[in-house]
Short mmCIF file of C-alpha atoms and ligand atoms in Angstrom, two decimals:
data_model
loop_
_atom_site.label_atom_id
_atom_site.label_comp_id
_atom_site.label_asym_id
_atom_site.label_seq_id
_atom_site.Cartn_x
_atom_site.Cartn_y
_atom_site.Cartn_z
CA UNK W 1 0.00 0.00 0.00
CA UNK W 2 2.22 3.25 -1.43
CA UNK W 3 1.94 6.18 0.88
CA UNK W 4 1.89 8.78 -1.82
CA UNK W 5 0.10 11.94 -1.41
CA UNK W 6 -0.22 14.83 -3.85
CA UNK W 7 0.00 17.55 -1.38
CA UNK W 8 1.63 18.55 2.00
CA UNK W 9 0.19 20.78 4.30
CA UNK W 10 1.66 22.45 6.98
CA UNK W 11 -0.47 24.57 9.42
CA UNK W 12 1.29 26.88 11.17
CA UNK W 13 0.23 29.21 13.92
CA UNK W 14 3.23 32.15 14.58
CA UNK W 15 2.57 33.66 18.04
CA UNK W 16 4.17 37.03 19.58
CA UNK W 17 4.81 38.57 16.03
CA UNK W 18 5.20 42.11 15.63
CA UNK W 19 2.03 43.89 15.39
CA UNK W 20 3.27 46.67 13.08
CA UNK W 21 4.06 44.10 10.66
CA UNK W 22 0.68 42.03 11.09
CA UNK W 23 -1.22 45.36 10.15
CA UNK W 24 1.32 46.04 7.14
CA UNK W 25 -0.39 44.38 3.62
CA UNK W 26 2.64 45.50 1.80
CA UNK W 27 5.30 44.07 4.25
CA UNK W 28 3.24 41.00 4.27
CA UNK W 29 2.43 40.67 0.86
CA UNK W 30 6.19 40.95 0.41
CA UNK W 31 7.73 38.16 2.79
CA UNK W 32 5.12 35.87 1.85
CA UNK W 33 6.58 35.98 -2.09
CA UNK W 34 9.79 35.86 -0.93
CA UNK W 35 9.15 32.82 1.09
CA UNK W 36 7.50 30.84 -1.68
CA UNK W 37 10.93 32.19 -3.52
CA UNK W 38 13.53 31.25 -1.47
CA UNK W 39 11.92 27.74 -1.13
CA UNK W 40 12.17 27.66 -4.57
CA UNK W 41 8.43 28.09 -5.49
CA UNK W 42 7.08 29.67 -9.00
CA UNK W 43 5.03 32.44 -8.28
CA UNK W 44 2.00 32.87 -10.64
CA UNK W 45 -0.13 35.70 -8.54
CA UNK W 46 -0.22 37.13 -5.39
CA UNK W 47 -3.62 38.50 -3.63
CA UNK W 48 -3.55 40.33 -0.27
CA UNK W 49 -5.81 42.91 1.42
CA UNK W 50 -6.09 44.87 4.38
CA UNK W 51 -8.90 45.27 6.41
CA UNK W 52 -9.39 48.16 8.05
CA UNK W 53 -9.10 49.43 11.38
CA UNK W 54 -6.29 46.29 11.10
CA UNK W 55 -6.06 42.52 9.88
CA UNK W 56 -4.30 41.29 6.54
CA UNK W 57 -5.58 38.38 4.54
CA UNK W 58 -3.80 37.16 1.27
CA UNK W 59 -2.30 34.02 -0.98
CA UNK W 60 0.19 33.91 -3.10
CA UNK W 61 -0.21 30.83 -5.96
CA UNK W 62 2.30 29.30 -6.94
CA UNK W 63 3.52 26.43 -9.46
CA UNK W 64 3.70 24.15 -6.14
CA UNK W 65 0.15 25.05 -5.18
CA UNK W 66 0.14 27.96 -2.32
CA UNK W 67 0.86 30.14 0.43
CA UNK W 68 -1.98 31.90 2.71
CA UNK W 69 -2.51 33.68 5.59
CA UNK W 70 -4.62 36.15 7.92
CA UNK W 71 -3.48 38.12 10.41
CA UNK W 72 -4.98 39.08 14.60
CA UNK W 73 -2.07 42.38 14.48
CA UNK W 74 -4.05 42.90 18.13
CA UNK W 75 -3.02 39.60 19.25
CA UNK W 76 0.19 38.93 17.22
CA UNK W 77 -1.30 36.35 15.87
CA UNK W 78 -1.04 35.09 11.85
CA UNK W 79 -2.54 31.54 11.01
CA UNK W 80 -0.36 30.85 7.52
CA UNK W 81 -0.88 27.50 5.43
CA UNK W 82 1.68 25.99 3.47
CA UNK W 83 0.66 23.73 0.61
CA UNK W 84 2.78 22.49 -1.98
CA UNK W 85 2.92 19.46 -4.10
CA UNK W 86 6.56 18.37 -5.79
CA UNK W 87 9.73 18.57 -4.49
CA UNK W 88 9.10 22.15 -2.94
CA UNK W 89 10.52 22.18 1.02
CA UNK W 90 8.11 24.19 2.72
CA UNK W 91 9.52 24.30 5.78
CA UNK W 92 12.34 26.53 4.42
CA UNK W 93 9.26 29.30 3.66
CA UNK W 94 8.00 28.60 7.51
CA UNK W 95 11.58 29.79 8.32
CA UNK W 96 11.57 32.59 6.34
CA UNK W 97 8.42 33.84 7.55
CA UNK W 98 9.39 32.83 10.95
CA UNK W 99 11.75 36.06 11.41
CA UNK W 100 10.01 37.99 8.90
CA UNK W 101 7.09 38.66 10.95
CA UNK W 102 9.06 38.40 14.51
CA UNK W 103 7.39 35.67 15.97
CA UNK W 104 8.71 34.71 19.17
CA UNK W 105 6.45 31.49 19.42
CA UNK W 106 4.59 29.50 17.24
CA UNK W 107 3.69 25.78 16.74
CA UNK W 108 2.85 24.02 13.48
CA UNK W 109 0.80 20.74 11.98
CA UNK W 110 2.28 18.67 9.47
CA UNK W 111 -0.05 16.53 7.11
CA UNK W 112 -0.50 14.81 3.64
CA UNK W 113 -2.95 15.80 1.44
CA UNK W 114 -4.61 13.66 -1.07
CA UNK W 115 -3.82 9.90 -0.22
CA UNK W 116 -3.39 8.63 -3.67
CA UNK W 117 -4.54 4.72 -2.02
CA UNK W 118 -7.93 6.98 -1.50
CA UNK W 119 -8.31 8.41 -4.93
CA UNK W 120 -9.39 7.63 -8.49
CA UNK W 121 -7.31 8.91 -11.44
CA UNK W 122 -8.78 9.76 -14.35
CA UNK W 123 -6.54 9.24 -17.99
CA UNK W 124 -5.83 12.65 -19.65
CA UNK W 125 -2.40 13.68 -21.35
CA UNK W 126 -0.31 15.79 -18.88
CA UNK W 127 2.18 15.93 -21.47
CA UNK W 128 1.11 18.35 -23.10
CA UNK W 129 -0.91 20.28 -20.80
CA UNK W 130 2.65 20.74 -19.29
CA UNK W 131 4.28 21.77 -21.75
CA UNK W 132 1.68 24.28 -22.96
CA UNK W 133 1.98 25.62 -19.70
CA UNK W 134 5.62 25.51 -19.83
CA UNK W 135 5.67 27.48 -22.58
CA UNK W 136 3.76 30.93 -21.60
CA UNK W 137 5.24 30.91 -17.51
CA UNK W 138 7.85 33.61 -17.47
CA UNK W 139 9.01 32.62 -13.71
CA UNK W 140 10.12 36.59 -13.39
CA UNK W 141 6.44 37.63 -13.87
CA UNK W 142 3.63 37.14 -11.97
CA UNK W 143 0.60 39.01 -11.33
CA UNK W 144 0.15 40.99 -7.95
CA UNK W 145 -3.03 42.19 -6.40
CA UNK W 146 -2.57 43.65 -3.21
CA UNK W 147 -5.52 45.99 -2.01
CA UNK W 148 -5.05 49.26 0.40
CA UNK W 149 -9.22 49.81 1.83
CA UNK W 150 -10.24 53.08 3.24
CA UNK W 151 -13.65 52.87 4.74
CA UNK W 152 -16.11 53.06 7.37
CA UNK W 153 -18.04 50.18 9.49
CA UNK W 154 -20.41 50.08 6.65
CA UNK W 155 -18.36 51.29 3.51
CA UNK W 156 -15.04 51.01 1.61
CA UNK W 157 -13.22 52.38 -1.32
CA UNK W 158 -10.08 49.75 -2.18
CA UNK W 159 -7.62 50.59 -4.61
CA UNK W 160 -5.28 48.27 -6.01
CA UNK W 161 -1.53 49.18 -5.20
CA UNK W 162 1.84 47.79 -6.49
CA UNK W 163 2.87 46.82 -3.19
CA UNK W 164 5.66 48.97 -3.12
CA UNK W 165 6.06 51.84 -0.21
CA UNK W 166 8.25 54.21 -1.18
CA UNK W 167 7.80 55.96 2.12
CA UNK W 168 6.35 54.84 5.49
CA UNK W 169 7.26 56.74 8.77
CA UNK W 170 4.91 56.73 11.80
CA UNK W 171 4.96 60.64 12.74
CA UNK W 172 4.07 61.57 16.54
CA UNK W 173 0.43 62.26 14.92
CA UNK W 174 -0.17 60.09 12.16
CA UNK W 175 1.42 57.00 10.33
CA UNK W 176 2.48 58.73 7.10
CA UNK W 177 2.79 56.66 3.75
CA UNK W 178 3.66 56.88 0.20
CA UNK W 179 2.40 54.05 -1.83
CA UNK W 180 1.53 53.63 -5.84
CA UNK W 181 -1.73 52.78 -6.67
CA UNK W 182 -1.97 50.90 -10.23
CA UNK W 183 -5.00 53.12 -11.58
CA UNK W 184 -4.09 56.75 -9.39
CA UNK W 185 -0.47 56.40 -9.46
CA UNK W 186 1.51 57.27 -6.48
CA UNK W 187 -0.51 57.99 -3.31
CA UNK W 188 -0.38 59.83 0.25
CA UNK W 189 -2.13 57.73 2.87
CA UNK W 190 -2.47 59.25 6.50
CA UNK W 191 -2.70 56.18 9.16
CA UNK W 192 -5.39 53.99 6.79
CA UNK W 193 -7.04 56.81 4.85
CA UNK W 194 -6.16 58.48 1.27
CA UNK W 195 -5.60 62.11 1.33
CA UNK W 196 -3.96 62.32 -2.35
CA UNK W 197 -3.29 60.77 -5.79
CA UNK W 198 -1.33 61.81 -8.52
CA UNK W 199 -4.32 60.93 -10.91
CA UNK W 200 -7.28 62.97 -9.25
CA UNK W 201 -5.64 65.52 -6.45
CA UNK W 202 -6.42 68.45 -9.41
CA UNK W 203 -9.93 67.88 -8.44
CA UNK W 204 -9.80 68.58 -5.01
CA UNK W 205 -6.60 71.69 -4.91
CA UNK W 206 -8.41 73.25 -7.85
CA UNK W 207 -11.84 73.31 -5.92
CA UNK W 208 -9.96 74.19 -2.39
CA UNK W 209 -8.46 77.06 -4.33
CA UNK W 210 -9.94 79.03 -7.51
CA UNK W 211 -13.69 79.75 -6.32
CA UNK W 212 -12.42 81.24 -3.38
CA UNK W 213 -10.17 83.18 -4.83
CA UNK W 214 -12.53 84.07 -7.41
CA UNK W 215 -15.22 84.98 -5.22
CA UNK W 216 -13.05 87.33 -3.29
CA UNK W 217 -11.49 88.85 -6.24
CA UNK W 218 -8.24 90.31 -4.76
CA UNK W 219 -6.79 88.10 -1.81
CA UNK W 220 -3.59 89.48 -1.15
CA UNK W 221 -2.92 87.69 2.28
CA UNK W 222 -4.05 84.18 2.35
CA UNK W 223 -3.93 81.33 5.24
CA UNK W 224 -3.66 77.30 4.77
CA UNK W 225 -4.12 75.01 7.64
CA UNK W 226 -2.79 71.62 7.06
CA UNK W 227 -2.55 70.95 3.26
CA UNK W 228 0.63 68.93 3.94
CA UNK W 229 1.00 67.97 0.36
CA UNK W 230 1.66 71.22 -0.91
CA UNK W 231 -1.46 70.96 -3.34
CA UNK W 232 -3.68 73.85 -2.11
CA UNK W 233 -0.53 76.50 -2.00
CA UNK W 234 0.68 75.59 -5.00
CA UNK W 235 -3.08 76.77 -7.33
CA UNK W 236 -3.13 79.46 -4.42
CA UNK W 237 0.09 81.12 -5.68
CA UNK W 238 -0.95 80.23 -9.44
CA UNK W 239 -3.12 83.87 -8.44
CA UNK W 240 -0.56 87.19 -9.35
CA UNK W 241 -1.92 88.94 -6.98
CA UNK W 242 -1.59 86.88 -3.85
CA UNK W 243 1.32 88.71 -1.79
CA UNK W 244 1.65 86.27 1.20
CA UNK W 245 0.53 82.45 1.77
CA UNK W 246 1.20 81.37 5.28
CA UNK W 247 1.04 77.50 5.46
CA UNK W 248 0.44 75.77 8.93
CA UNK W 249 1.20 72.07 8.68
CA UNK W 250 1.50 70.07 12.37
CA UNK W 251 3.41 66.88 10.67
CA UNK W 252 6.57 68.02 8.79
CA UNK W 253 6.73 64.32 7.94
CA UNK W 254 4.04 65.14 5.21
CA UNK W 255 6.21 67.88 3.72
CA UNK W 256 9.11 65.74 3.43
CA UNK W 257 7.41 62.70 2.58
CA UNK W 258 5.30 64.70 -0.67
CA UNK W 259 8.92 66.84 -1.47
CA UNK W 260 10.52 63.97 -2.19
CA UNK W 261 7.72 61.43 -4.03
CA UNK W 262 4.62 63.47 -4.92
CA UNK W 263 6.85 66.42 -6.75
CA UNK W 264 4.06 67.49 -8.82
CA UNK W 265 1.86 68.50 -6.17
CA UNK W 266 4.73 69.59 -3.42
CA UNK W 267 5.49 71.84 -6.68
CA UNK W 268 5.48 75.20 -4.81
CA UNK W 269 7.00 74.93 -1.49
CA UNK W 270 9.92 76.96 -2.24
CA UNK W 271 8.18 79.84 -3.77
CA UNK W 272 9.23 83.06 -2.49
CA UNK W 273 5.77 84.64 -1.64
CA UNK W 274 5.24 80.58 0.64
CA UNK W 275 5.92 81.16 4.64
CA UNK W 276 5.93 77.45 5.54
CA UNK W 277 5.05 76.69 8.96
CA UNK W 278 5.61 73.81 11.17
CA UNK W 279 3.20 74.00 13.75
CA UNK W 280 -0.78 73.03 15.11
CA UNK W 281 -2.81 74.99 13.43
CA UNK W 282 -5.34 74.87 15.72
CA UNK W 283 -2.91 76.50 18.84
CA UNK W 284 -1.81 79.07 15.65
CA UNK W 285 -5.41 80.57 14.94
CA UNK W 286 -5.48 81.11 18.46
CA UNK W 287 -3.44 83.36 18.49
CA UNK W 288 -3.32 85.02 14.93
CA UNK W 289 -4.08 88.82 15.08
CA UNK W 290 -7.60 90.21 14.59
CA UNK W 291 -8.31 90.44 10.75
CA UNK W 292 -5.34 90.05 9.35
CA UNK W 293 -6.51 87.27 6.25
CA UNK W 294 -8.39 87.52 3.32
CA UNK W 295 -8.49 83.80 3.13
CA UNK W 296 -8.25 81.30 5.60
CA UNK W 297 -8.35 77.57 3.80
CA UNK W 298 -8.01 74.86 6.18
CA UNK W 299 -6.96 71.52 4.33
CA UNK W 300 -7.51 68.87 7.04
CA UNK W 301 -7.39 65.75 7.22
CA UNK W 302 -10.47 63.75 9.08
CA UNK W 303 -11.73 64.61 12.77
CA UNK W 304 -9.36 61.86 13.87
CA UNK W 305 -6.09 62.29 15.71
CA UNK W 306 -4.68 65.84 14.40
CA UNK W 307 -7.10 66.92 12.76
CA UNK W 308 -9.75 66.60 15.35
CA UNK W 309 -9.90 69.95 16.44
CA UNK W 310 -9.99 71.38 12.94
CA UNK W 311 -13.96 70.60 13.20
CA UNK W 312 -14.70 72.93 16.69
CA UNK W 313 -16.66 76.13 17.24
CA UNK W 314 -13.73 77.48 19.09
CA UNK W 315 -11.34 76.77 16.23
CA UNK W 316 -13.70 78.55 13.55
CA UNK W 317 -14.64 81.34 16.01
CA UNK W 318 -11.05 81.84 15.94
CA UNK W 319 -10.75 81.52 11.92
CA UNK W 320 -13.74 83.90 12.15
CA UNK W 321 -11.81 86.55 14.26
CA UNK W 322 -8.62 86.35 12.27
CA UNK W 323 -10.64 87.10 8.92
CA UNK W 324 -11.01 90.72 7.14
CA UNK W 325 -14.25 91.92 7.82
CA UNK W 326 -15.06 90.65 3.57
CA UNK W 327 -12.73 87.55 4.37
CA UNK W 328 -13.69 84.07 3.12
CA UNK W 329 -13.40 80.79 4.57
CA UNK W 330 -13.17 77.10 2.98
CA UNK W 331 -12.57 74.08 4.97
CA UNK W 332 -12.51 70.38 3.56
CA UNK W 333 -15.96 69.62 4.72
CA UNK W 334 -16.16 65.48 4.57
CA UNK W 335 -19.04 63.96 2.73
CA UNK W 336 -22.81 64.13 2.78
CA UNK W 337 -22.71 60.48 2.24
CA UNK W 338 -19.78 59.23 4.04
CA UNK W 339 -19.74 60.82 7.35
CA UNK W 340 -22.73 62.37 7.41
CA UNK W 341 -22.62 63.69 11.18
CA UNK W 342 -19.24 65.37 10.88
CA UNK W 343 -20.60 66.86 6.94
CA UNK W 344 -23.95 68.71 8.86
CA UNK W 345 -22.61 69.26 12.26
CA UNK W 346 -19.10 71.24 10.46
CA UNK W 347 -22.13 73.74 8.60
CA UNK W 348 -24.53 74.07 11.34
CA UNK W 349 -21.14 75.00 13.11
CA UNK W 350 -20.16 77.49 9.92
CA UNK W 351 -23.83 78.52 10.33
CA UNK W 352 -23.88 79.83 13.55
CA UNK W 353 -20.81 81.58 13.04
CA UNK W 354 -21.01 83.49 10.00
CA UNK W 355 -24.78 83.36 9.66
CA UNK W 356 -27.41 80.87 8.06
CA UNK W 357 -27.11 82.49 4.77
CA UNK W 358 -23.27 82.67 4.80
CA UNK W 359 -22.31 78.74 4.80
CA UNK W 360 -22.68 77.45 1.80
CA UNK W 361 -22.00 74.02 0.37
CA UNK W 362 -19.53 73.61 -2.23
CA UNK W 363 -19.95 69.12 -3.92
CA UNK W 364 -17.29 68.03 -6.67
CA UNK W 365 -15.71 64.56 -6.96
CA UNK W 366 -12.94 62.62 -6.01
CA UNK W 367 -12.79 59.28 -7.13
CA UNK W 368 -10.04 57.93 -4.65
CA UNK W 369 -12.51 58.67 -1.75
CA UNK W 370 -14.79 57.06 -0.26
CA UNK W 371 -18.11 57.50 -2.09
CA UNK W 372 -16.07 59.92 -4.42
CA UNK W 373 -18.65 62.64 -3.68
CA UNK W 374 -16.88 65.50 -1.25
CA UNK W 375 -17.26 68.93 0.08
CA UNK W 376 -16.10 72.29 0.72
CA UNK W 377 -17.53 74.06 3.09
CA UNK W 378 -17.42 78.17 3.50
CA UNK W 379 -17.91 80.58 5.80
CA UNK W 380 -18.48 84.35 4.51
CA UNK W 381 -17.59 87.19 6.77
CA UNK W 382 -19.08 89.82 4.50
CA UNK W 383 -20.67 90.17 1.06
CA UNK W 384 -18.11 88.01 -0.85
CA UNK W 385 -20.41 85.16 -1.50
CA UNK W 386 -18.83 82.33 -3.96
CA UNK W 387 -22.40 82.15 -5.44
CA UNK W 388 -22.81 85.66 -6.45
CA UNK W 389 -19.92 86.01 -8.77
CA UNK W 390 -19.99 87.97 -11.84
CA UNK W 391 -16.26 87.16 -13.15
CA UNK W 392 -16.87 83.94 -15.11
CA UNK W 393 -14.54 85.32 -18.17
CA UNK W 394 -11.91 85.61 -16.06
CA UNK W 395 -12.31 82.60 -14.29
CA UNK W 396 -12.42 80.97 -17.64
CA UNK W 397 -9.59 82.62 -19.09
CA UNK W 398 -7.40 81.69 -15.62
CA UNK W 399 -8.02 77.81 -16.27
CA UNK W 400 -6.96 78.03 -19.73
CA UNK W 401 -3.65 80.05 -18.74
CA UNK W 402 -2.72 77.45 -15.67
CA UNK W 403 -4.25 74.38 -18.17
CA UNK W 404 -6.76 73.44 -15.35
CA UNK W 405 -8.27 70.42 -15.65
CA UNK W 406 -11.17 70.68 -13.09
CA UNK W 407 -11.82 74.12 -12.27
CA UNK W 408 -13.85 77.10 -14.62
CA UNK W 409 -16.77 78.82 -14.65
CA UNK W 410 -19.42 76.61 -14.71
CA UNK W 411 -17.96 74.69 -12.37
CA UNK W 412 -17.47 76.99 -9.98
CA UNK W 413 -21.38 77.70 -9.98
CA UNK W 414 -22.71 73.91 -10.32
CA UNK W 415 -20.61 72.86 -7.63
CA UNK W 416 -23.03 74.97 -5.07
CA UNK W 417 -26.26 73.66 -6.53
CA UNK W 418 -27.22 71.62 -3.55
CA UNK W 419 -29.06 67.89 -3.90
CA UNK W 420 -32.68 68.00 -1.28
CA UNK W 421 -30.64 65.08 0.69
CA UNK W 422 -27.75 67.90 1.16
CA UNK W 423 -30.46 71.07 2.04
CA UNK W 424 -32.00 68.37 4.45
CA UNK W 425 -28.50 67.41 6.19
CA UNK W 426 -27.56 70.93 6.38
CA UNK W 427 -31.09 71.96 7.48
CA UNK W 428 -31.04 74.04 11.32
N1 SAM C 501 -7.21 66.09 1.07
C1 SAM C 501 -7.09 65.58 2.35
C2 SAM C 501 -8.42 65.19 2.94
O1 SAM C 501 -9.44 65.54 2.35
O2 SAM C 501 -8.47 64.48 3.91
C3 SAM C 501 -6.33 66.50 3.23
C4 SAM C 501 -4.99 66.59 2.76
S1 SAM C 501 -3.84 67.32 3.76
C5 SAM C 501 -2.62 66.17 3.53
C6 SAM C 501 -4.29 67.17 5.44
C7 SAM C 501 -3.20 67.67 6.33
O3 SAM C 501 -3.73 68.24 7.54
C8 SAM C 501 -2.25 66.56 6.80
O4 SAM C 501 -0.98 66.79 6.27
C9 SAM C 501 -2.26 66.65 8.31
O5 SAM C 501 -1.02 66.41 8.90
C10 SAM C 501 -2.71 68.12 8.51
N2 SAM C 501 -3.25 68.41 9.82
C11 SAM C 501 -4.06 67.62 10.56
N3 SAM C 501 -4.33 68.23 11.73
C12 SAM C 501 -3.68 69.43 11.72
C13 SAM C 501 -3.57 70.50 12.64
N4 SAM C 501 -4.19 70.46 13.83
N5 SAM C 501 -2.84 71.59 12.29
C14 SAM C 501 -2.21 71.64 11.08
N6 SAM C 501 -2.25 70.63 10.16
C15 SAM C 501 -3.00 69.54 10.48
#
């Protein structure tokens, strides 16, 4: 009676691994293709995605059959199985993985699959099947799909990444990250959330930006809080007559981490009219002097962490105080159908401030968030309102100049035409 199996199984549990690297898809997705590799394994595709707040799950197929596992990152815990078939030695991968991931305890199963004694075969040519395949596997190649998620108990936007982090520094405030996604192209991600693409940030620092700028009609002294990747300052200062831009940004980790990979849209932080600040902007408003801006934009992340405090009445009281009596406001105002309560409680907020009338909604789309659909919100200190403007040649003849590719006239105006479902949320 032959013993053969077709497979071998072994079940590992690694204990006491590093959490970091439980939580870190890319790290993961990594080590787990170079563990197939260094046993030798032909790597045909590798699938991995994270779950967010934390958890990784992903398998990598290979020639020899495959490798998979799912991470606990709050107990230290990843369950990996190792099936091959042929000569592969898994047990050098369970090494590898072993002190990839840290793990100061583990145990593991060992077990053949697929007792030939207990199975029928059924006659078809191998041969050739082999050799077909044989002849399109480039061993160099193989697919990769490994998924960053941004969402919500209830929602999620993935996008598909290369897997490689070309930055990835955990700041005292946030964990800051550079990745490339395959369809956006190289991405900032604060902690698990994407703040900016290569492919679709135009939307969002155009709309931050031009209407403003438009509706006021000569800004001279301007303020940015947060805006880390240099997006909103650089279509600020696209404006001639802008004489000062004074950027507040708490994590210089963001500067350096955009400066050195997202050079397109970190394009203006060594303009000469650009006073770059390190600093919270929240303690900075605080103590701005009375009227002194134009144009306060705060470019925030979401009320977590940081940016928290970017969404209180005392912080836009503040912004209120330290605006020209015809000053303007904008603040990234979340969505109306992401997180609702933050979208309506930010305007009744900008409401109460600067007056019912003076808050309006500005909606335009980014794909790479959540839902896609996103806000600015305003607050108008005196007659300046964004949807009374009467410069739409200009406008127009500004986004041809600077080759905009979201931002003109019609635009500007569409984007506060406000859905019932918004005028409800909004509703006092
Ligand atoms: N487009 C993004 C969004 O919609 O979420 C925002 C982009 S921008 C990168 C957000 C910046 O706000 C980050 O660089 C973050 O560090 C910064 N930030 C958060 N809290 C801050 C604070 N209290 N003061 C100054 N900057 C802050």
């Amino acid at each position: 009676m032959s013993n053969v199996a077709l497979g071998n199984h072994i079940l590992v549990e690694f204990m006491n691994c590093d959490p970091h690297i439980m939580n870190d898809v890319a790290a993961i997705e990594r080590d787990m293709v170079a563990a197939a590799q260094k046993a030798k394994a032909t790597v045909i595709n590798s699938t991995f995605h994270h779950f967010s707040p934390y958890g990784v799950s992903g398998v990598v197929v290979i020639q020899e059959s495959h490798l998979a596992i799912h991470t606990w990152p709050e107990y230290g815990y990843a369950a990996v199985d190792l099936f091959t078939c042929g000569e592969m030695d898994a047990w050098i991968s369970f090494d590898y993985l072993k002190e990839a991931f840290k793990s100061k305890s583990y145990s593991a199963i060992e077990m053949r699959r697929g007792s030939v004694n207990l199975l029928t075969r059924n006659d078809f040519d191998m041969t050739t099947m082999r050799e077909k395949a044989a002849e399109w596997r480039n061993p160099d190649f193989y697919t990769r799909n490994v998924w960053f998620t941004d969402k919500d108990e209830d929602q999620a936007l993935s996008l598909r990444f290369t897997g490689e982090v070309f930055f990835d520094v955990q700041s005292p405030y946030q964990r800051v990250r550079i990745l490339e996604s395959t369809k956006y192209g190289k991405m900032l991600a604060l902690d698990d959330m994407v703040m900016t693409t290569i492919n679709d940030e135009f939307h969002y620092h155009e709309m931050i930006s031009h209407p403003a700028m438009f509706a006021h009609g000569n800004a001279k002294n301007v303020l940015v809080i947060g805006g880390g990747d240099g997006g909103t300052v650089r279509e600020i200062l696209r404006h001639e007559g802008v004489e000062k831009v004074t950027m507040v940004e708490i994590d210089g980790e963001v500067i350096t981490a955009c400066k050195e990979h997202l050079p397109e849209i970190a394009a203006s932080f060594d303009h000469p009219k650009l006073d770059l600040k390190v600093d919270d902007g929240i303690a900075f408003i605080k103590t701005a002097a009375p009227e002194s801006y134009d144009i306060i934009i705060v470019d925030g992340s979401d009320p977590v962490g940081p940016a928290e405090g970017l969404f209180s009445v005392e912080f836009y009281t503040n912004c209120y105080n330290a605006l020209k009596k015809d000053g303007i406001l904008i603040a990234q105002g979340e969505s109306p159908k992401f997180n609702e309560k933050a979208f309506s409680e930010l305007n009744h907020t900008l409401q109460d401030i600067f007056g019912a009338d003076n808050a309006p909604v500005s909606l335009f789309y980014v794909p790479t968030y959540p839902t896609g659909m996103w806000s600015f919100q305003y607050g108008i200190k005196g007659d300046k309102h964004p949807k009374r403007v009467s410069n739409e040649t200009e406008m127009d003849a500004f986004a041809d100049k600077n080759g905009l590719r979201y931002y003109n006239s019609e635009i500007h105006k569409g984007s506060f035409a406000t859905p019932n479902f918004v005028k409800q949320l909004i509703k006092k």
